[in-house]
Amino acid sequence: MKTTDAAPVDDLTTLLPDWRRHLRALNRSPATIKSYLTCGESFVAFLTEQGMPRAANAIAREHVEAYMVALSERVSAATVAKHYRSLQQLFRWLVEDGEISRTPFERMSAPAVPEQAGAHPG
């Protein structure tokens, strides 16, 4: 097994392609898969930039919250909520897959999305 430049097996960069395969096996729409993976890749980039752990079992609530705060400084509340829900699905899968025993989302609440005047669901 070659380990020179490869990320460890529990590194999110290694796990995201497995998650993609899982989502495809569930017959999720290509748009959903793309959205989920974009959120996952954005989270990994944030962890890397901040020097935070990328190993699935080392990621804690504080890392997710730091990401949500940083994200909220540059995108809408609805986009932050979308990232939250996508990452929540990623970590749920990591638990189901046996990669981690507990999700950092366990006692977290989704970020609030204020109603916008004149907005309609869609």
Short mmCIF file of N, CA, C and O in Angstrom, two decimals:
data_model
loop_
_atom_site.label_atom_id
_atom_site.label_comp_id
_atom_site.label_asym_id
_atom_site.label_seq_id
_atom_site.Cartn_x
_atom_site.Cartn_y
_atom_site.Cartn_z
N MET A 1 0.84 -1.19 0.00
CA MET A 1 0.00 0.00 0.00
C MET A 1 0.88 1.24 0.00
O MET A 1 1.71 1.43 0.87
N LYS A 2 0.66 2.10 -0.95
CA LYS A 2 1.45 3.32 -1.09
C LYS A 2 0.84 4.42 -0.23
O LYS A 2 -0.34 4.70 -0.32
N THR A 3 1.65 5.07 0.60
CA THR A 3 1.13 6.10 1.50
C THR A 3 1.89 7.42 1.39
O THR A 3 1.74 8.27 2.24
N THR A 4 2.69 7.59 0.38
CA THR A 4 3.53 8.79 0.29
C THR A 4 2.73 10.08 0.23
O THR A 4 2.76 10.87 1.14
N ASP A 5 1.98 10.30 -0.86
CA ASP A 5 1.24 11.55 -1.01
C ASP A 5 -0.25 11.39 -0.75
O ASP A 5 -0.98 12.36 -0.75
N ALA A 6 -0.68 10.16 -0.56
CA ALA A 6 -2.12 9.92 -0.37
C ALA A 6 -2.55 10.37 1.02
O ALA A 6 -1.81 10.27 1.99
N ALA A 7 -3.78 10.88 1.09
CA ALA A 7 -4.35 11.26 2.38
C ALA A 7 -4.71 9.98 3.13
O ALA A 7 -5.01 8.96 2.52
N PRO A 8 -4.70 10.04 4.47
CA PRO A 8 -5.10 8.87 5.25
C PRO A 8 -6.53 8.44 4.90
O PRO A 8 -7.34 9.26 4.47
N VAL A 9 -6.84 7.16 5.12
CA VAL A 9 -8.15 6.64 4.73
C VAL A 9 -9.31 7.31 5.46
O VAL A 9 -10.41 7.34 4.94
N ASP A 10 -9.07 7.87 6.65
CA ASP A 10 -10.16 8.53 7.37
C ASP A 10 -10.21 10.03 7.10
O ASP A 10 -11.00 10.75 7.71
N ASP A 11 -9.40 10.52 6.17
CA ASP A 11 -9.39 11.93 5.79
C ASP A 11 -10.61 12.18 4.91
O ASP A 11 -10.94 11.37 4.04
N LEU A 12 -11.28 13.29 5.14
CA LEU A 12 -12.48 13.60 4.35
C LEU A 12 -12.19 13.65 2.86
O LEU A 12 -13.06 13.29 2.05
N THR A 13 -11.00 14.06 2.45
CA THR A 13 -10.69 14.10 1.03
C THR A 13 -10.73 12.69 0.42
O THR A 13 -11.06 12.53 -0.75
N THR A 14 -10.40 11.69 1.22
CA THR A 14 -10.44 10.30 0.78
C THR A 14 -11.87 9.76 0.83
O THR A 14 -12.25 8.94 -0.01
N LEU A 15 -12.65 10.24 1.78
CA LEU A 15 -14.00 9.71 2.00
C LEU A 15 -15.06 10.32 1.06
O LEU A 15 -16.07 9.67 0.79
N LEU A 16 -14.84 11.54 0.58
CA LEU A 16 -15.86 12.17 -0.28
C LEU A 16 -16.18 11.36 -1.54
O LEU A 16 -17.36 11.23 -1.88
N PRO A 17 -15.20 10.77 -2.23
CA PRO A 17 -15.56 9.94 -3.39
C PRO A 17 -16.40 8.72 -3.00
O PRO A 17 -17.29 8.31 -3.76
N ASP A 18 -16.15 8.17 -1.81
CA ASP A 18 -16.97 7.05 -1.34
C ASP A 18 -18.40 7.51 -1.08
O ASP A 18 -19.35 6.78 -1.34
N TRP A 19 -18.54 8.72 -0.54
CA TRP A 19 -19.87 9.28 -0.28
C TRP A 19 -20.61 9.49 -1.60
O TRP A 19 -21.79 9.20 -1.72
N ARG A 20 -19.88 9.97 -2.62
CA ARG A 20 -20.48 10.15 -3.95
C ARG A 20 -21.03 8.82 -4.45
O ARG A 20 -22.18 8.75 -4.94
N ARG A 21 -20.25 7.77 -4.33
CA ARG A 21 -20.69 6.45 -4.78
C ARG A 21 -21.94 6.01 -4.00
O ARG A 21 -22.90 5.50 -4.58
N HIS A 22 -21.95 6.25 -2.69
CA HIS A 22 -23.09 5.91 -1.85
C HIS A 22 -24.34 6.68 -2.32
O HIS A 22 -25.42 6.09 -2.45
N LEU A 23 -24.20 7.96 -2.58
CA LEU A 23 -25.33 8.77 -3.03
C LEU A 23 -25.84 8.29 -4.39
O LEU A 23 -27.05 8.26 -4.63
N ARG A 24 -24.92 7.91 -5.26
CA ARG A 24 -25.32 7.38 -6.57
C ARG A 24 -26.06 6.07 -6.40
O ARG A 24 -27.05 5.81 -7.09
N ALA A 25 -25.60 5.22 -5.48
CA ALA A 25 -26.26 3.94 -5.21
C ALA A 25 -27.68 4.15 -4.68
O ALA A 25 -28.57 3.33 -4.92
N LEU A 26 -27.89 5.26 -3.98
CA LEU A 26 -29.23 5.60 -3.47
C LEU A 26 -30.10 6.26 -4.54
O LEU A 26 -31.24 6.61 -4.28
N ASN A 27 -29.53 6.44 -5.73
CA ASN A 27 -30.21 7.06 -6.86
C ASN A 27 -30.60 8.52 -6.58
O ASN A 27 -31.66 8.99 -7.00
N ARG A 28 -29.74 9.22 -5.85
CA ARG A 28 -29.96 10.66 -5.65
C ARG A 28 -29.75 11.36 -6.99
O ARG A 28 -28.98 10.89 -7.83
N SER A 29 -30.41 12.47 -7.17
CA SER A 29 -30.28 13.19 -8.44
C SER A 29 -28.86 13.73 -8.60
O SER A 29 -28.20 14.04 -7.61
N PRO A 30 -28.41 13.84 -9.84
CA PRO A 30 -27.08 14.42 -10.07
C PRO A 30 -26.94 15.80 -9.44
O PRO A 30 -25.88 16.13 -8.92
N ALA A 31 -28.00 16.60 -9.46
CA ALA A 31 -27.94 17.94 -8.87
C ALA A 31 -27.75 17.86 -7.35
O ALA A 31 -26.99 18.63 -6.77
N THR A 32 -28.43 16.92 -6.72
CA THR A 32 -28.28 16.74 -5.26
C THR A 32 -26.87 16.29 -4.93
O THR A 32 -26.24 16.83 -4.02
N ILE A 33 -26.38 15.33 -5.68
CA ILE A 33 -25.02 14.82 -5.43
C ILE A 33 -24.01 15.94 -5.61
O ILE A 33 -23.12 16.12 -4.77
N LYS A 34 -24.16 16.71 -6.68
CA LYS A 34 -23.23 17.82 -6.92
C LYS A 34 -23.28 18.82 -5.78
O LYS A 34 -22.25 19.29 -5.29
N SER A 35 -24.48 19.16 -5.32
CA SER A 35 -24.65 20.12 -4.23
C SER A 35 -24.00 19.60 -2.95
O SER A 35 -23.26 20.32 -2.27
N TYR A 36 -24.29 18.34 -2.60
CA TYR A 36 -23.70 17.75 -1.40
C TYR A 36 -22.17 17.76 -1.46
O TYR A 36 -21.50 18.12 -0.50
N LEU A 37 -21.64 17.35 -2.60
CA LEU A 37 -20.18 17.28 -2.72
C LEU A 37 -19.53 18.65 -2.73
O LEU A 37 -18.44 18.83 -2.17
N THR A 38 -20.19 19.63 -3.32
CA THR A 38 -19.66 20.99 -3.29
C THR A 38 -19.56 21.48 -1.84
O THR A 38 -18.55 22.08 -1.44
N CYS A 39 -20.57 21.20 -1.05
CA CYS A 39 -20.55 21.59 0.37
C CYS A 39 -19.45 20.84 1.11
O CYS A 39 -18.72 21.43 1.91
N GLY A 40 -19.31 19.55 0.84
CA GLY A 40 -18.26 18.76 1.48
C GLY A 40 -16.87 19.26 1.12
O GLY A 40 -16.00 19.40 1.97
N GLU A 41 -16.67 19.56 -0.15
CA GLU A 41 -15.37 20.06 -0.60
C GLU A 41 -15.06 21.44 -0.01
O GLU A 41 -13.91 21.73 0.34
N SER A 42 -16.07 22.27 0.11
CA SER A 42 -15.89 23.59 0.72
C SER A 42 -15.49 23.45 2.19
O SER A 42 -14.61 24.17 2.67
N PHE A 43 -16.11 22.52 2.88
CA PHE A 43 -15.78 22.26 4.28
C PHE A 43 -14.35 21.77 4.42
O PHE A 43 -13.58 22.25 5.27
N VAL A 44 -13.94 20.84 3.56
CA VAL A 44 -12.57 20.33 3.58
C VAL A 44 -11.57 21.46 3.32
O VAL A 44 -10.54 21.56 3.99
N ALA A 45 -11.88 22.33 2.35
CA ALA A 45 -10.98 23.45 2.05
C ALA A 45 -10.85 24.37 3.26
O ALA A 45 -9.75 24.82 3.60
N PHE A 46 -11.97 24.62 3.94
CA PHE A 46 -11.95 25.46 5.14
C PHE A 46 -11.08 24.81 6.22
O PHE A 46 -10.23 25.47 6.82
N LEU A 47 -11.29 23.54 6.48
CA LEU A 47 -10.50 22.83 7.49
C LEU A 47 -9.01 22.92 7.18
O LEU A 47 -8.19 23.18 8.07
N THR A 48 -8.67 22.73 5.92
CA THR A 48 -7.27 22.79 5.48
C THR A 48 -6.69 24.19 5.70
O THR A 48 -5.62 24.34 6.27
N GLU A 49 -7.43 25.20 5.24
CA GLU A 49 -6.96 26.59 5.37
C GLU A 49 -6.77 27.00 6.84
O GLU A 49 -5.86 27.76 7.15
N GLN A 50 -7.62 26.48 7.71
CA GLN A 50 -7.57 26.86 9.12
C GLN A 50 -6.65 25.96 9.94
O GLN A 50 -6.50 26.16 11.15
N GLY A 51 -6.05 24.97 9.31
CA GLY A 51 -5.18 24.04 10.03
C GLY A 51 -5.95 23.14 10.98
O GLY A 51 -5.40 22.65 11.97
N MET A 52 -7.21 22.91 10.67
CA MET A 52 -8.05 22.04 11.49
C MET A 52 -7.97 20.61 10.97
O MET A 52 -7.60 20.38 9.83
N PRO A 53 -8.34 19.65 11.81
CA PRO A 53 -8.25 18.24 11.37
C PRO A 53 -9.22 17.93 10.24
O PRO A 53 -10.30 18.49 10.17
N ARG A 54 -8.77 17.04 9.35
CA ARG A 54 -9.63 16.55 8.27
C ARG A 54 -10.00 15.09 8.48
O ARG A 54 -10.80 14.54 7.74
N ALA A 55 -9.40 14.46 9.49
CA ALA A 55 -9.74 13.08 9.82
C ALA A 55 -11.16 13.06 10.37
O ALA A 55 -11.49 13.83 11.28
N ALA A 56 -12.00 12.21 9.81
CA ALA A 56 -13.42 12.19 10.18
C ALA A 56 -13.64 12.09 11.68
O ALA A 56 -14.48 12.79 12.24
N ASN A 57 -12.86 11.25 12.35
CA ASN A 57 -13.08 11.05 13.79
C ASN A 57 -12.50 12.18 14.64
O ASN A 57 -12.73 12.21 15.85
N ALA A 58 -11.78 13.10 14.05
CA ALA A 58 -11.19 14.22 14.81
C ALA A 58 -11.98 15.51 14.63
O ALA A 58 -11.73 16.51 15.30
N ILE A 59 -12.96 15.49 13.74
CA ILE A 59 -13.76 16.70 13.49
C ILE A 59 -14.83 16.80 14.57
O ILE A 59 -15.60 15.87 14.80
N ALA A 60 -14.83 17.94 15.25
CA ALA A 60 -15.75 18.16 16.36
C ALA A 60 -16.73 19.28 16.04
O ALA A 60 -16.58 19.99 15.04
N ARG A 61 -17.70 19.43 16.93
CA ARG A 61 -18.71 20.47 16.77
C ARG A 61 -18.07 21.85 16.56
O ARG A 61 -18.53 22.63 15.74
N GLU A 62 -17.00 22.12 17.30
CA GLU A 62 -16.36 23.44 17.19
C GLU A 62 -15.85 23.70 15.77
O GLU A 62 -15.87 24.83 15.31
N HIS A 63 -15.41 22.66 15.06
CA HIS A 63 -14.92 22.83 13.69
C HIS A 63 -16.09 23.15 12.75
O HIS A 63 -15.97 24.02 11.89
N VAL A 64 -17.19 22.45 12.95
CA VAL A 64 -18.38 22.70 12.13
C VAL A 64 -18.90 24.10 12.39
O VAL A 64 -19.23 24.85 11.46
N GLU A 65 -18.98 24.48 13.67
CA GLU A 65 -19.48 25.82 14.01
C GLU A 65 -18.58 26.92 13.45
O GLU A 65 -19.07 27.93 12.96
N ALA A 66 -17.27 26.72 13.50
CA ALA A 66 -16.34 27.71 12.94
C ALA A 66 -16.58 27.86 11.44
O ALA A 66 -16.56 28.98 10.90
N TYR A 67 -16.82 26.75 10.78
CA TYR A 67 -17.12 26.78 9.34
C TYR A 67 -18.41 27.54 9.07
O TYR A 67 -18.47 28.39 8.18
N MET A 68 -19.44 27.26 9.86
CA MET A 68 -20.73 27.93 9.68
C MET A 68 -20.59 29.44 9.89
O MET A 68 -21.17 30.23 9.13
N VAL A 69 -19.84 29.84 10.89
CA VAL A 69 -19.63 31.27 11.16
C VAL A 69 -18.90 31.92 9.98
O VAL A 69 -19.31 32.97 9.47
N ALA A 70 -17.81 31.29 9.54
CA ALA A 70 -17.04 31.84 8.41
C ALA A 70 -17.90 31.93 7.16
O ALA A 70 -17.86 32.92 6.43
N LEU A 71 -18.69 30.91 6.93
CA LEU A 71 -19.57 30.88 5.76
C LEU A 71 -20.60 32.00 5.83
O LEU A 71 -20.88 32.67 4.84
N SER A 72 -21.15 32.22 7.02
CA SER A 72 -22.20 33.23 7.19
C SER A 72 -21.71 34.65 6.94
O SER A 72 -22.50 35.55 6.70
N GLU A 73 -20.39 34.82 6.96
CA GLU A 73 -19.82 36.15 6.70
C GLU A 73 -19.75 36.47 5.21
O GLU A 73 -19.47 37.59 4.83
N ARG A 74 -20.01 35.46 4.36
CA ARG A 74 -19.89 35.72 2.93
C ARG A 74 -21.04 35.21 2.07
O ARG A 74 -21.08 35.51 0.88
N VAL A 75 -21.97 34.44 2.66
CA VAL A 75 -23.11 33.95 1.88
C VAL A 75 -24.40 34.14 2.67
O VAL A 75 -24.38 34.46 3.85
N SER A 76 -25.53 33.90 2.03
CA SER A 76 -26.84 34.08 2.67
C SER A 76 -27.09 33.02 3.74
O SER A 76 -26.48 31.95 3.74
N ALA A 77 -28.03 33.33 4.61
CA ALA A 77 -28.43 32.39 5.67
C ALA A 77 -28.96 31.10 5.06
O ALA A 77 -28.72 30.01 5.59
N ALA A 78 -29.66 31.20 3.94
CA ALA A 78 -30.19 30.01 3.28
C ALA A 78 -29.06 29.11 2.78
O ALA A 78 -29.15 27.88 2.87
N THR A 79 -28.00 29.72 2.28
CA THR A 79 -26.85 28.94 1.80
C THR A 79 -26.13 28.28 2.97
O THR A 79 -25.72 27.12 2.89
N VAL A 80 -25.99 29.00 4.08
CA VAL A 80 -25.38 28.41 5.29
C VAL A 80 -26.20 27.20 5.73
O VAL A 80 -25.65 26.13 6.03
N ALA A 81 -27.52 27.34 5.73
CA ALA A 81 -28.39 26.24 6.14
C ALA A 81 -28.25 25.04 5.19
O ALA A 81 -28.26 23.89 5.63
N LYS A 82 -28.09 25.31 3.90
CA LYS A 82 -27.90 24.23 2.92
C LYS A 82 -26.59 23.48 3.21
O LYS A 82 -26.56 22.25 3.20
N HIS A 83 -25.54 24.21 3.51
CA HIS A 83 -24.26 23.58 3.84
C HIS A 83 -24.40 22.75 5.12
O HIS A 83 -23.88 21.63 5.19
N TYR A 84 -25.11 23.28 6.09
CA TYR A 84 -25.33 22.56 7.35
C TYR A 84 -26.03 21.23 7.06
O TYR A 84 -25.58 20.17 7.51
N ARG A 85 -27.12 21.28 6.30
CA ARG A 85 -27.88 20.06 6.01
C ARG A 85 -27.05 19.06 5.20
O ARG A 85 -27.11 17.85 5.43
N SER A 86 -26.27 19.55 4.27
CA SER A 86 -25.43 18.66 3.45
C SER A 86 -24.38 17.98 4.30
O SER A 86 -24.17 16.77 4.19
N LEU A 87 -23.71 18.76 5.16
CA LEU A 87 -22.68 18.18 6.02
C LEU A 87 -23.29 17.24 7.04
O LEU A 87 -22.69 16.23 7.41
N GLN A 88 -24.49 17.55 7.49
CA GLN A 88 -25.20 16.67 8.41
C GLN A 88 -25.41 15.30 7.75
O GLN A 88 -25.22 14.26 8.39
N GLN A 89 -25.76 15.30 6.47
CA GLN A 89 -25.93 14.04 5.73
C GLN A 89 -24.60 13.30 5.58
O GLN A 89 -24.56 12.08 5.72
N LEU A 90 -23.54 14.04 5.32
CA LEU A 90 -22.22 13.42 5.21
C LEU A 90 -21.85 12.71 6.51
O LEU A 90 -21.46 11.54 6.50
N PHE A 91 -22.00 13.40 7.63
CA PHE A 91 -21.62 12.79 8.91
C PHE A 91 -22.56 11.68 9.33
O PHE A 91 -22.14 10.72 9.96
N ARG A 92 -23.83 11.76 8.94
CA ARG A 92 -24.76 10.65 9.20
C ARG A 92 -24.28 9.41 8.45
O ARG A 92 -24.28 8.30 8.99
N TRP A 93 -23.87 9.61 7.19
CA TRP A 93 -23.35 8.48 6.42
C TRP A 93 -22.07 7.93 7.04
O TRP A 93 -21.87 6.73 7.10
N LEU A 94 -21.18 8.82 7.52
CA LEU A 94 -19.94 8.36 8.14
C LEU A 94 -20.21 7.48 9.36
O LEU A 94 -19.49 6.51 9.60
N VAL A 95 -21.26 7.80 10.11
CA VAL A 95 -21.65 6.96 11.26
C VAL A 95 -22.18 5.62 10.74
O VAL A 95 -21.76 4.55 11.20
N GLU A 96 -23.10 5.68 9.78
CA GLU A 96 -23.70 4.46 9.22
C GLU A 96 -22.64 3.55 8.61
O GLU A 96 -22.74 2.33 8.69
N ASP A 97 -21.63 4.17 8.00
CA ASP A 97 -20.56 3.42 7.34
C ASP A 97 -19.52 2.89 8.32
O ASP A 97 -18.63 2.15 7.93
N GLY A 98 -19.61 3.30 9.57
CA GLY A 98 -18.67 2.83 10.58
C GLY A 98 -17.36 3.60 10.63
O GLY A 98 -16.43 3.20 11.32
N GLU A 99 -17.27 4.71 9.91
CA GLU A 99 -16.04 5.52 9.93
C GLU A 99 -15.88 6.26 11.26
O GLU A 99 -14.77 6.46 11.73
N ILE A 100 -17.01 6.70 11.82
CA ILE A 100 -17.00 7.41 13.10
C ILE A 100 -18.12 6.83 13.96
O ILE A 100 -19.08 6.24 13.44
N SER A 101 -18.01 7.00 15.28
CA SER A 101 -19.05 6.46 16.16
C SER A 101 -20.11 7.50 16.51
O SER A 101 -21.23 7.16 16.83
N ARG A 102 -19.73 8.78 16.44
CA ARG A 102 -20.67 9.86 16.75
C ARG A 102 -20.46 11.01 15.78
O ARG A 102 -19.35 11.30 15.38
N THR A 103 -21.54 11.68 15.47
CA THR A 103 -21.47 12.82 14.56
C THR A 103 -21.33 14.12 15.35
O THR A 103 -21.96 14.25 16.40
N PRO A 104 -20.55 15.07 14.86
CA PRO A 104 -20.45 16.36 15.55
C PRO A 104 -21.77 17.14 15.52
O PRO A 104 -21.94 18.11 16.24
N PHE A 105 -22.71 16.70 14.72
CA PHE A 105 -24.02 17.36 14.60
C PHE A 105 -25.01 16.87 15.66
O PHE A 105 -26.12 17.37 15.74
N GLU A 106 -24.58 15.91 16.47
CA GLU A 106 -25.47 15.24 17.41
C GLU A 106 -26.35 16.18 18.24
O GLU A 106 -27.53 15.96 18.40
N ARG A 107 -25.78 17.21 18.80
CA ARG A 107 -26.55 18.12 19.64
C ARG A 107 -26.61 19.54 19.07
O ARG A 107 -26.85 20.49 19.79
N MET A 108 -26.39 19.63 17.77
CA MET A 108 -26.44 20.93 17.11
C MET A 108 -27.83 21.17 16.53
O MET A 108 -28.53 20.22 16.19
N SER A 109 -28.18 22.42 16.40
CA SER A 109 -29.42 22.81 15.75
C SER A 109 -29.08 23.50 14.44
O SER A 109 -28.09 24.22 14.35
N ALA A 110 -29.93 23.30 13.46
CA ALA A 110 -29.72 23.94 12.16
C ALA A 110 -29.78 25.45 12.31
O ALA A 110 -30.55 25.97 13.13
N PRO A 111 -28.98 26.17 11.54
CA PRO A 111 -29.02 27.63 11.61
C PRO A 111 -30.38 28.17 11.15
O PRO A 111 -31.01 27.60 10.26
N ALA A 112 -30.79 29.25 11.78
CA ALA A 112 -32.06 29.89 11.42
C ALA A 112 -31.94 30.57 10.07
O ALA A 112 -30.91 31.14 9.74
N VAL A 113 -33.01 30.50 9.32
CA VAL A 113 -33.09 31.20 8.04
C VAL A 113 -34.27 32.16 8.15
O VAL A 113 -35.42 31.72 8.15
N PRO A 114 -33.98 33.47 8.26
CA PRO A 114 -35.09 34.42 8.38
C PRO A 114 -35.95 34.43 7.13
O PRO A 114 -35.45 34.26 6.02
N GLU A 115 -37.24 34.61 7.34
CA GLU A 115 -38.17 34.74 6.21
C GLU A 115 -37.87 36.04 5.47
O GLU A 115 -37.60 37.05 6.10
N GLN A 116 -37.91 35.98 4.17
CA GLN A 116 -37.70 37.18 3.37
C GLN A 116 -39.05 37.66 2.86
O GLN A 116 -39.85 36.87 2.39
N ALA A 117 -39.27 38.96 2.97
CA ALA A 117 -40.53 39.53 2.49
C ALA A 117 -40.71 39.25 1.01
O ALA A 117 -39.79 39.44 0.22
N GLY A 118 -41.88 38.75 0.67
CA GLY A 118 -42.18 38.48 -0.73
C GLY A 118 -41.58 37.20 -1.27
O GLY A 118 -41.76 36.88 -2.43
N ALA A 119 -40.85 36.50 -0.43
CA ALA A 119 -40.22 35.25 -0.90
C ALA A 119 -41.28 34.15 -0.95
O ALA A 119 -42.23 34.15 -0.18
N HIS A 120 -41.08 33.22 -1.85
CA HIS A 120 -41.99 32.09 -1.93
C HIS A 120 -41.17 30.82 -2.05
O HIS A 120 -40.04 30.85 -2.56
N PRO A 121 -41.68 29.70 -1.57
CA PRO A 121 -40.93 28.45 -1.66
C PRO A 121 -40.67 28.10 -3.12
O PRO A 121 -41.51 28.33 -3.98
N GLY A 122 -39.55 27.53 -3.35
CA GLY A 122 -39.32 27.15 -4.73
C GLY A 122 -37.97 26.69 -4.91
O GLY A 122 -37.31 26.13 -5.49
#
